[in-house]
Short mmCIF file of C-alpha atoms in Angstrom, two decimals:
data_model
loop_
_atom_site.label_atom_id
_atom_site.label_comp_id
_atom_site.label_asym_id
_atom_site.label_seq_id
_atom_site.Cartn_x
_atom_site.Cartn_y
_atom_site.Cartn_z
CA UNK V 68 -74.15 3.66 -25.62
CA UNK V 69 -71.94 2.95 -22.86
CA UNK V 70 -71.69 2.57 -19.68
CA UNK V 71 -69.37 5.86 -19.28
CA UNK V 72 -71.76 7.98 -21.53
CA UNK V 73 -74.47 6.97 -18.99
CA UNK V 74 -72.08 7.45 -15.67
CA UNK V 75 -71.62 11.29 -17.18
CA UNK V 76 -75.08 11.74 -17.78
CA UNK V 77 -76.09 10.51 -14.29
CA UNK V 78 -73.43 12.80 -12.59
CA UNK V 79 -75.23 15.62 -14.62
CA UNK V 80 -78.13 15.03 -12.99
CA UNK V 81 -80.15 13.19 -14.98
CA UNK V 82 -81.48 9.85 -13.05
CA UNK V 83 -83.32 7.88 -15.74
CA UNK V 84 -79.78 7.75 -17.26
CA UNK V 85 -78.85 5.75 -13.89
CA UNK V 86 -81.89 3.57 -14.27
CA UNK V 87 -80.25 2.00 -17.91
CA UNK V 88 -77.21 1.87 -15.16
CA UNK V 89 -79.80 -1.22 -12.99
CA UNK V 90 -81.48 -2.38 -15.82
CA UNK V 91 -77.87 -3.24 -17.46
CA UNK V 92 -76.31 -4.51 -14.51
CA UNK V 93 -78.92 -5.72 -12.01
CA UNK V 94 -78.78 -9.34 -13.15
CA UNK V 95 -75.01 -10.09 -12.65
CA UNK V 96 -75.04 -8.11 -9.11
CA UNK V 97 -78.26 -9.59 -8.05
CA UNK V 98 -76.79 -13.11 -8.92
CA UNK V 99 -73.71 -12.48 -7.09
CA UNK V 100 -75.38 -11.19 -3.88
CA UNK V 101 -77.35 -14.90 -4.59
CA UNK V 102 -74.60 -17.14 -4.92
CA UNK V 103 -73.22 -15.38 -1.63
CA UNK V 104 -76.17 -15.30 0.75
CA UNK V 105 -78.30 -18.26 -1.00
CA UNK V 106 -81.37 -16.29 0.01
CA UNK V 107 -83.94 -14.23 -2.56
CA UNK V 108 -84.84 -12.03 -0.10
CA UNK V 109 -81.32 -10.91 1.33
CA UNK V 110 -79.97 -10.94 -2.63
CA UNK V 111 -82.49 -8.77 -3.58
CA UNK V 112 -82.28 -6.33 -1.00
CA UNK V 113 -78.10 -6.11 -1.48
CA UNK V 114 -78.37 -6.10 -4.80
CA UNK V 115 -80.75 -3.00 -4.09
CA UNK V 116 -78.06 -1.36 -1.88
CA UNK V 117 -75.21 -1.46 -4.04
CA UNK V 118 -76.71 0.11 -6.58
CA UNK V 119 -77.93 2.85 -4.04
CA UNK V 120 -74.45 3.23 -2.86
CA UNK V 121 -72.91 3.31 -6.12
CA UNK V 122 -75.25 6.18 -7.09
CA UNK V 123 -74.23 7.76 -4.10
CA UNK V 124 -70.46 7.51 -4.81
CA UNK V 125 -70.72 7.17 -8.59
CA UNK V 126 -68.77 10.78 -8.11
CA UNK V 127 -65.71 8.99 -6.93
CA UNK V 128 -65.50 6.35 -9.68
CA UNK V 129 -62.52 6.78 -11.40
CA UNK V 130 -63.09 5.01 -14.61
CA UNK V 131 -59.58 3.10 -13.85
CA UNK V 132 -61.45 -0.48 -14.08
CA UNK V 133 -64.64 -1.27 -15.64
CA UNK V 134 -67.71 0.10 -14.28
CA UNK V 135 -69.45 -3.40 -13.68
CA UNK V 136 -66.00 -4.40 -11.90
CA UNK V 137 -66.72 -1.34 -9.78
CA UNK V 138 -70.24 -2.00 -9.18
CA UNK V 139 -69.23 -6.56 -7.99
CA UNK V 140 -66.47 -4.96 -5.82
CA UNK V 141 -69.34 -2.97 -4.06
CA UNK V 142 -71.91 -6.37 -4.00
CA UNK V 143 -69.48 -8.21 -3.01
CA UNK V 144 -68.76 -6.87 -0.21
CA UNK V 145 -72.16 -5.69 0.90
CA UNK V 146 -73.06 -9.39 0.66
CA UNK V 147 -70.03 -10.44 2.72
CA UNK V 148 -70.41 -8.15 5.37
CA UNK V 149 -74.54 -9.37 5.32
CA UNK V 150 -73.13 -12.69 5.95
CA UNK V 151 -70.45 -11.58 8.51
CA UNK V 152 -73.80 -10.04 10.31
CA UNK V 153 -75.69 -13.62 9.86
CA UNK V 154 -73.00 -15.66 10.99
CA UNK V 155 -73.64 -17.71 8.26
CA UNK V 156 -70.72 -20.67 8.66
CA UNK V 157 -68.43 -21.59 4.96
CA UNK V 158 -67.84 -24.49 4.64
CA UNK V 159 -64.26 -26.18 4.12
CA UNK V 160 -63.91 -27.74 0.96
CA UNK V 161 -62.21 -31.39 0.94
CA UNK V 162 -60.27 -32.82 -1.56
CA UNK V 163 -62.36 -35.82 -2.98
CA UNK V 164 -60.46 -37.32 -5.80
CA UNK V 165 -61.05 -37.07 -9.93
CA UNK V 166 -63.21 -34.64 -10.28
CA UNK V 167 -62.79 -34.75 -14.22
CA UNK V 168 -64.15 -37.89 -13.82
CA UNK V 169 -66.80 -36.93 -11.75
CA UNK V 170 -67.81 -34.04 -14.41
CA UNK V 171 -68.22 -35.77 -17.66
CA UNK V 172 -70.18 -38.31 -15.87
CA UNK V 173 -72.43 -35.33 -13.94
CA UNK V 174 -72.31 -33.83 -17.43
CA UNK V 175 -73.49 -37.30 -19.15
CA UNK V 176 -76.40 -37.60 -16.51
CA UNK V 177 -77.37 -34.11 -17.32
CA UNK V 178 -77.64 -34.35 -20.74
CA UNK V 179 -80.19 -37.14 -20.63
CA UNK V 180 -82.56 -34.58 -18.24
CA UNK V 181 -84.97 -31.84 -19.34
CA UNK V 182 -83.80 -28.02 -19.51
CA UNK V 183 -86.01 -27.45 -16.61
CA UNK V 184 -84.39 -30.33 -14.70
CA UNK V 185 -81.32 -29.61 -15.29
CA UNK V 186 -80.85 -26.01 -14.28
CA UNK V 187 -82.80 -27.09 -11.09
CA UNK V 188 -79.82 -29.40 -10.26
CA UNK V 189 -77.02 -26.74 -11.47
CA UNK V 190 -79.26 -24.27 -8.87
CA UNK V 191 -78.69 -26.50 -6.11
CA UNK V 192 -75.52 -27.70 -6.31
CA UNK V 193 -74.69 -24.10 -6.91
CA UNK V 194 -76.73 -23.24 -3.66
CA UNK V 195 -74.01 -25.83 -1.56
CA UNK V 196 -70.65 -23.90 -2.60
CA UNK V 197 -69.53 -21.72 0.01
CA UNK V 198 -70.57 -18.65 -0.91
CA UNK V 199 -67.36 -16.82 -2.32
CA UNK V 200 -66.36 -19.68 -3.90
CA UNK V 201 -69.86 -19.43 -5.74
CA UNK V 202 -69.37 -15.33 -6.29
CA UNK V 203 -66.06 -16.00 -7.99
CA UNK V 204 -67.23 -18.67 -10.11
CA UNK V 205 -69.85 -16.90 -11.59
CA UNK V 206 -67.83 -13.69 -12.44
CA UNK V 207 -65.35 -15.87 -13.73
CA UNK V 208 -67.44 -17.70 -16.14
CA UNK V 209 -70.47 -15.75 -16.60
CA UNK V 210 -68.81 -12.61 -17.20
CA UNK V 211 -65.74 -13.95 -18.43
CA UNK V 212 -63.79 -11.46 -16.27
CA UNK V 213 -60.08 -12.53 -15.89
CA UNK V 214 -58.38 -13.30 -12.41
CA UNK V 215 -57.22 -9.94 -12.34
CA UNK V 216 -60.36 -8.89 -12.59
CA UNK V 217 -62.40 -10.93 -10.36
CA UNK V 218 -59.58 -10.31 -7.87
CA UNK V 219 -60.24 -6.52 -8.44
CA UNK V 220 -64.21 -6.86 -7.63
CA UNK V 221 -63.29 -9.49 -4.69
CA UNK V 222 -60.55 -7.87 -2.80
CA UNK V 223 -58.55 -11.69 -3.62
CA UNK V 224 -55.25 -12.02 -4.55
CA UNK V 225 -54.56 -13.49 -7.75
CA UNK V 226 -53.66 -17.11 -6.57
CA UNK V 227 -56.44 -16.96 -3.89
CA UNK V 228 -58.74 -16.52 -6.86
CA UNK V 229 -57.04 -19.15 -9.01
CA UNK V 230 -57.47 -21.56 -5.35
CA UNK V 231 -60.96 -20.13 -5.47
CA UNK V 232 -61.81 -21.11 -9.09
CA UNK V 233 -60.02 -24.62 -8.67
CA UNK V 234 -62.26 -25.62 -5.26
CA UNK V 235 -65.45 -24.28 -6.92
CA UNK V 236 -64.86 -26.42 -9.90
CA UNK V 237 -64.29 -30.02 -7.62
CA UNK V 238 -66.94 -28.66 -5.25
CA UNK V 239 -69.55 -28.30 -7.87
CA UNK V 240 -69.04 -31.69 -9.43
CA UNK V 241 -68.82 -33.31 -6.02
CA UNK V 242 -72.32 -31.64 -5.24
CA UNK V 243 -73.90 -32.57 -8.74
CA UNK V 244 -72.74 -36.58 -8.07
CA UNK V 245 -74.33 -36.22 -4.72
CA UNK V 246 -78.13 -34.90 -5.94
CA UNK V 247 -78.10 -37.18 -9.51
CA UNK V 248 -77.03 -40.25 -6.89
CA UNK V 249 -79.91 -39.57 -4.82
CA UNK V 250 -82.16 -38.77 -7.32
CA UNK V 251 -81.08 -41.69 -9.13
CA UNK V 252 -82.03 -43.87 -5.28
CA UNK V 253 -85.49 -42.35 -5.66
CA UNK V 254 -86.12 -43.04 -9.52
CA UNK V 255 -85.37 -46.55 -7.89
CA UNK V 256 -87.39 -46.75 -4.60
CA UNK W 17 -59.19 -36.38 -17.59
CA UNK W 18 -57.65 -32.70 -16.36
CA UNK W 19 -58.12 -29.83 -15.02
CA UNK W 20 -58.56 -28.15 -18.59
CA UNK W 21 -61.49 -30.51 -18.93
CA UNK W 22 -63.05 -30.02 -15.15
CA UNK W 23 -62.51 -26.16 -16.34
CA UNK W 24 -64.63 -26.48 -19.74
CA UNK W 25 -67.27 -28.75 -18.29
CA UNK W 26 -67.71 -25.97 -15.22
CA UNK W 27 -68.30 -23.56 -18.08
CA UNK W 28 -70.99 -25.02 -19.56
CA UNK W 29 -72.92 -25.66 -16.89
CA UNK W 30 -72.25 -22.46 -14.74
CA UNK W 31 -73.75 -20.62 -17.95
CA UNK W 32 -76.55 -23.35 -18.42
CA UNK W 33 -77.54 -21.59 -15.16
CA UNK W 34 -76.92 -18.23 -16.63
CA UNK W 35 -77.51 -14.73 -14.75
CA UNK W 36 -80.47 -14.91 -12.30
CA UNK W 37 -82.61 -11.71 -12.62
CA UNK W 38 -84.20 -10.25 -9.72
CA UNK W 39 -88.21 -9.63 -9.21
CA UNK W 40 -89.53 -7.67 -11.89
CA UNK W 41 -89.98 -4.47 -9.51
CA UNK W 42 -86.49 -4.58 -8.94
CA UNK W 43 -85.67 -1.58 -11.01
CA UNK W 44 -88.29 0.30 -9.79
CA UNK W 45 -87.65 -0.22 -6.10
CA UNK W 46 -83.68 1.12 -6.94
CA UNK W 47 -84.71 4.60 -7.99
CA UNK W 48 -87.53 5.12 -5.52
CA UNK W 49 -84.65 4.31 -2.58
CA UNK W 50 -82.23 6.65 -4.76
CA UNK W 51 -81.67 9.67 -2.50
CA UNK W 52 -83.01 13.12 -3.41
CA UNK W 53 -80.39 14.71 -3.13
CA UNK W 54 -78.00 15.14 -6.72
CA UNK W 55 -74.84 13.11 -7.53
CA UNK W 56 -74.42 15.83 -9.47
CA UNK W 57 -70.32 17.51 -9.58
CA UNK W 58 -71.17 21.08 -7.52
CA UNK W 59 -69.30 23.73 -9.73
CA UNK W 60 -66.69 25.35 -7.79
CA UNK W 61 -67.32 28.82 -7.03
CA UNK W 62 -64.35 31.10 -7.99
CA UNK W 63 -63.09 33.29 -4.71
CA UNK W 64 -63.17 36.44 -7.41
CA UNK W 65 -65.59 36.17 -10.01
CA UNK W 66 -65.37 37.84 -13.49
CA UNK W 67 -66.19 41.23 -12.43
CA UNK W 68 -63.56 41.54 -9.44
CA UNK W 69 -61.06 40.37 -12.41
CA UNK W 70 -61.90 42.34 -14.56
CA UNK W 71 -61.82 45.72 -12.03
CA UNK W 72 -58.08 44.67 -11.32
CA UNK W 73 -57.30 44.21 -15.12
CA UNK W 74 -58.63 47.64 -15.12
CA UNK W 75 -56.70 48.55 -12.27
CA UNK W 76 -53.69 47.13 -13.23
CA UNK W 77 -53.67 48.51 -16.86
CA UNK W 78 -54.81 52.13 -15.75
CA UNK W 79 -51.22 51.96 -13.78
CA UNK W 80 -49.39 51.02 -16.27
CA UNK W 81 -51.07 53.65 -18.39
CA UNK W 82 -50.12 56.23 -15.73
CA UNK W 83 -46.35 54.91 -15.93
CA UNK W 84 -46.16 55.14 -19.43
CA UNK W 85 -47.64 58.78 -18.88
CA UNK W 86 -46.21 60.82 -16.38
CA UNK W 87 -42.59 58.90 -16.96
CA UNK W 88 -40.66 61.73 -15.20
CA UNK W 89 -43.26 61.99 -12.22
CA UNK W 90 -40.46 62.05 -9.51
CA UNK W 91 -38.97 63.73 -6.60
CA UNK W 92 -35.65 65.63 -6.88
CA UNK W 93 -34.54 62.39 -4.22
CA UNK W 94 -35.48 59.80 -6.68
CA UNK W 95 -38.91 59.68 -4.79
CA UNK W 96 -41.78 59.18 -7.04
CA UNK W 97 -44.15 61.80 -6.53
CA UNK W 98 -46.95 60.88 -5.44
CA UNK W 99 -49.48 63.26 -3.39
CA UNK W 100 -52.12 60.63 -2.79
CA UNK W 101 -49.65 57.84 -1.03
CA UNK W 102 -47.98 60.56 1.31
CA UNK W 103 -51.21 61.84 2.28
CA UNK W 104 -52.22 58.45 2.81
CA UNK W 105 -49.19 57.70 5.05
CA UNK W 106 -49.83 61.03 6.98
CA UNK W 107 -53.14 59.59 7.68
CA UNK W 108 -51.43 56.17 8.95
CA UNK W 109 -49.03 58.08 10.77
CA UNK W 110 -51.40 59.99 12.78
CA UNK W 111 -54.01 57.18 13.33
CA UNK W 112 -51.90 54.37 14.36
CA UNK W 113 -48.80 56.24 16.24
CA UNK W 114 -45.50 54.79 16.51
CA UNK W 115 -46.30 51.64 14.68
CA UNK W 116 -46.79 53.98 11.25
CA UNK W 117 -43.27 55.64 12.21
CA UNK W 118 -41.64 52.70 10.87
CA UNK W 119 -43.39 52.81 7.68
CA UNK W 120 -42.15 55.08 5.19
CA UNK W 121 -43.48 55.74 1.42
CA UNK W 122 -41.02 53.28 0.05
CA UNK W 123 -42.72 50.45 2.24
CA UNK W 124 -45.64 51.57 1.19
CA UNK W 125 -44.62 51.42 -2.52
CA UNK W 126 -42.42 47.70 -2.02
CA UNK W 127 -45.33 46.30 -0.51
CA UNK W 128 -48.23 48.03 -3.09
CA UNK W 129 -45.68 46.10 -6.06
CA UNK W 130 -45.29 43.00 -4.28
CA UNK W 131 -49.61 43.10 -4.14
CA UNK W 132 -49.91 43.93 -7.72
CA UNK W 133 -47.58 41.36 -8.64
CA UNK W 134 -49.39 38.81 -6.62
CA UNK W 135 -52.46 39.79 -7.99
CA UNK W 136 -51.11 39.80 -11.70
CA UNK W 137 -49.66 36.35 -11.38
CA UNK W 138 -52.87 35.15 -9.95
CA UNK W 139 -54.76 36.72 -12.87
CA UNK W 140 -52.47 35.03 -15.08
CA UNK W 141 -52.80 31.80 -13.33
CA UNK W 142 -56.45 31.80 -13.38
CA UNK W 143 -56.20 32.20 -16.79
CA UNK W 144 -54.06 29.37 -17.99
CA UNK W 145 -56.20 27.22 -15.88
CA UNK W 146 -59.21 27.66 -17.86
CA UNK W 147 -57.40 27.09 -21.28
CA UNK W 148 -54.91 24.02 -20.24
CA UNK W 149 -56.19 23.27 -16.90
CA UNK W 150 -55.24 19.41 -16.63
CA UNK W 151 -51.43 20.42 -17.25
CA UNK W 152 -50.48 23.82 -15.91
CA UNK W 153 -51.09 24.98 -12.52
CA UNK W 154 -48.56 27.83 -11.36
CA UNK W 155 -49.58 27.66 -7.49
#
C-alpha cells in the first residue's frame, strides 16, 4: 500500500494507519537527525518530533513531492535549528588533494577488515562531516533521491547541493585515511 | 582516478553503513506523544442545510406555480394585484414613517425578484458544486 493510501487513512482518523507512516520512515529520518546532531539522544528525540509535527500538519501536505521528501524537509530542519540552539560549530572543509586516490586505497584497507570493523570506521568518519554535509550525503545515496530532491528536503539550491555532495565525498575519504593511519600506528606500537 | 570514481566508491560505503534505526521503543514513544486531538479534515457545515433548500425550492416553485395560474392577476395600471404586499406596505408605512414613504409596491416587488434571483442562483450554485465541484464555482 502506499504511502498516500495511508496519509488518507490517517486524515480520516484512523492513527494506527499513521503508525505504518513511523515504522516506514523512522529509519531514514532518525539517521538524518544522526548524521546532523552526531548524538543518539538528540536524533532520537527529533526524529520523534518530526513525525509529531508532520501528524500535526499532515492536513497541509499537498502530495506535490514525495511524502518521505516532505517528512526530511521537516527533520532537517528540526535538526538544524537543534544545532542552531547548541551552537554546535561546522567545520570548514579544506581542499586536500586526490581524493580518488585516497578512496580506493581507504576502500582497499577496508576490504581486508571485518563487517563489524568496517562499518565502525564508516560510523566515525561519518560522525566528523559537518553535519549537513553528512544529511545530504545520506539522502543522496541511501535514498537515491536526486539533487532536486535533496535540495527540496534541504532548503539547498541545486549547485549548493552538488558543492555539498562533492565536499562530503573528499571529506569522508580524508577522514577514513586519518582513522585506518592511526589504527594502522597502533596495530604497530 | 575521478570524480566518477570518488562518487561510486562513496556509494558503497555510505550504504555499507546503511539506515541507522532508532531504539526499538521508538515507534511506540511517536504515537503516545501524538496529540489527542484528530488530524482529521472537519466537514464544512453548509450556512443552509437541506431542509432550508428545500423550503425555498418549495417556495420558489409554488411562485412560479402561482404565475403560471392567475396569469391575468393585475391592476387596471399594469400593477399586479396583490392584496398581501400592499397590506404589507401599509403596515411599513405606518410603522416606520417617512422612511416607508419612499417605498412603493414596485420596490417592494424589484427588490422581492432581485432576492429570489439571488437565492435561485445560489441554489443552483450549490448544486453544481456538489456534482463538478473541482471545476465550476459561479461565486
Amino acid at each position: 500500500m502506499s504511502d498516500a493510501a495511508f496519509i488518507e487513512k490517517t486524515l480520516a482518523g484512523d492513527q494506527s494507519a499513521f503508525r505504518i507512516l513511523v515504522e516506514r520512515h523512522q529509519g531514514m529520518v532518525y539517521t538524518i537527525a544522526l548524521r546532523i546532531l552526531k548524538d543518539k539522544e538528540d536524533a532520537e528525540e527529533v526524529a520523534q518530533d518530526t513525525f509529531v509535527k508532520a501528524y500535526q500538519k499532515l492536513e497541509t501536505f499537498q502530495g506535490g513531492s514525495k511524502f518521505s521528501t516532505w517528512l526530511y524537509s521537516i527533520v532537517y530542519n528540526t535538526a538544524i535549528s537543534r544545532t542552531r540552539k547548541k551552537r554546535l560549530a561546522m567545520q570548514d572543509v579544506k581542499d586536500l588533494g586526490d581524493h580518488a586516490q585516497l578512496a580506493t586505497s581507504n576502500k582497499e584497507q577496508l576490504t581486508e577488515m571485518g563487517r563489524g570493523e568496517q562499518r565502525k570506521y564508516l560510523e566515525l568518519a561519518m560522525a566528523e562531516l559537518p553535519g549537513t554535509d553528512a544529511a545530504v550525503i545520506s539522502l543522496y545515496y541511501l535514498e537515491e533521491q536526486s539533487v532536486e530532491e535533496v535540495g527540496e528536503a534541504t532548503g539547498l539550491s541545486k549547485s549548493n547541493v552538488k558543492v555539498k555532495l562533492h565536499r562530503g565525498r573528499q571529506r569522508l575519504q580524508v577522514e577514513l585515511e586519518r582513522l585506518l593511519k592511526s589504527e594502522a600506528r597502533t596495530l604497530v606500537l | 582516478m575521478n570524480e566518477e570514481e570518488l562518487n561510486k566508491i562513496t556509494d558503497e560505503l555510505i550504504n555499507d553503513i546503511g539506515v541507522v534505526q532508532p531504539s526499538a521503543a521508538f515507534t511506540d514513544n511517536v504515537m503516545a506523544a501524538l496529540p489527542q486531538t484528530s488530524t482529521q479534515k472537519q466537514p464544512e457545515a453548509p450556512l443552509i442545510g437541506k431542509l432550508g433548500w428545500t423550503l425555498i425550492a418549495a417556495g420558489i416553485a409554488s411562485l412560479v406555480g402561482l404565475v403560471f395560474l392567475f396569469p391575468n392577476a393585475g391592476g387596471s395600471d399594469g400593477q399586479v394585484a396583490m392584496p398581501f404586499l400592499e397590506h404589507l406596505t401599509e403596515s411599513l408605512n405606518n410603522g416606520l414613517g417617512s422612511l416607508s414613504n419612499a417605498l412603493s409596491t414596485n420596490s417592494v416587488h424589484l427588490v422581492g425578484g432581485i432576492a429570489l434571483c439571488a437565492l435561485f442562483f445560489a441554489a443552483f450554485d450549490q448544486l453544481l458544486k456538489r456534482r463538478w465541484a473541482p471545476t465550476i464555482n459561479l461565486f
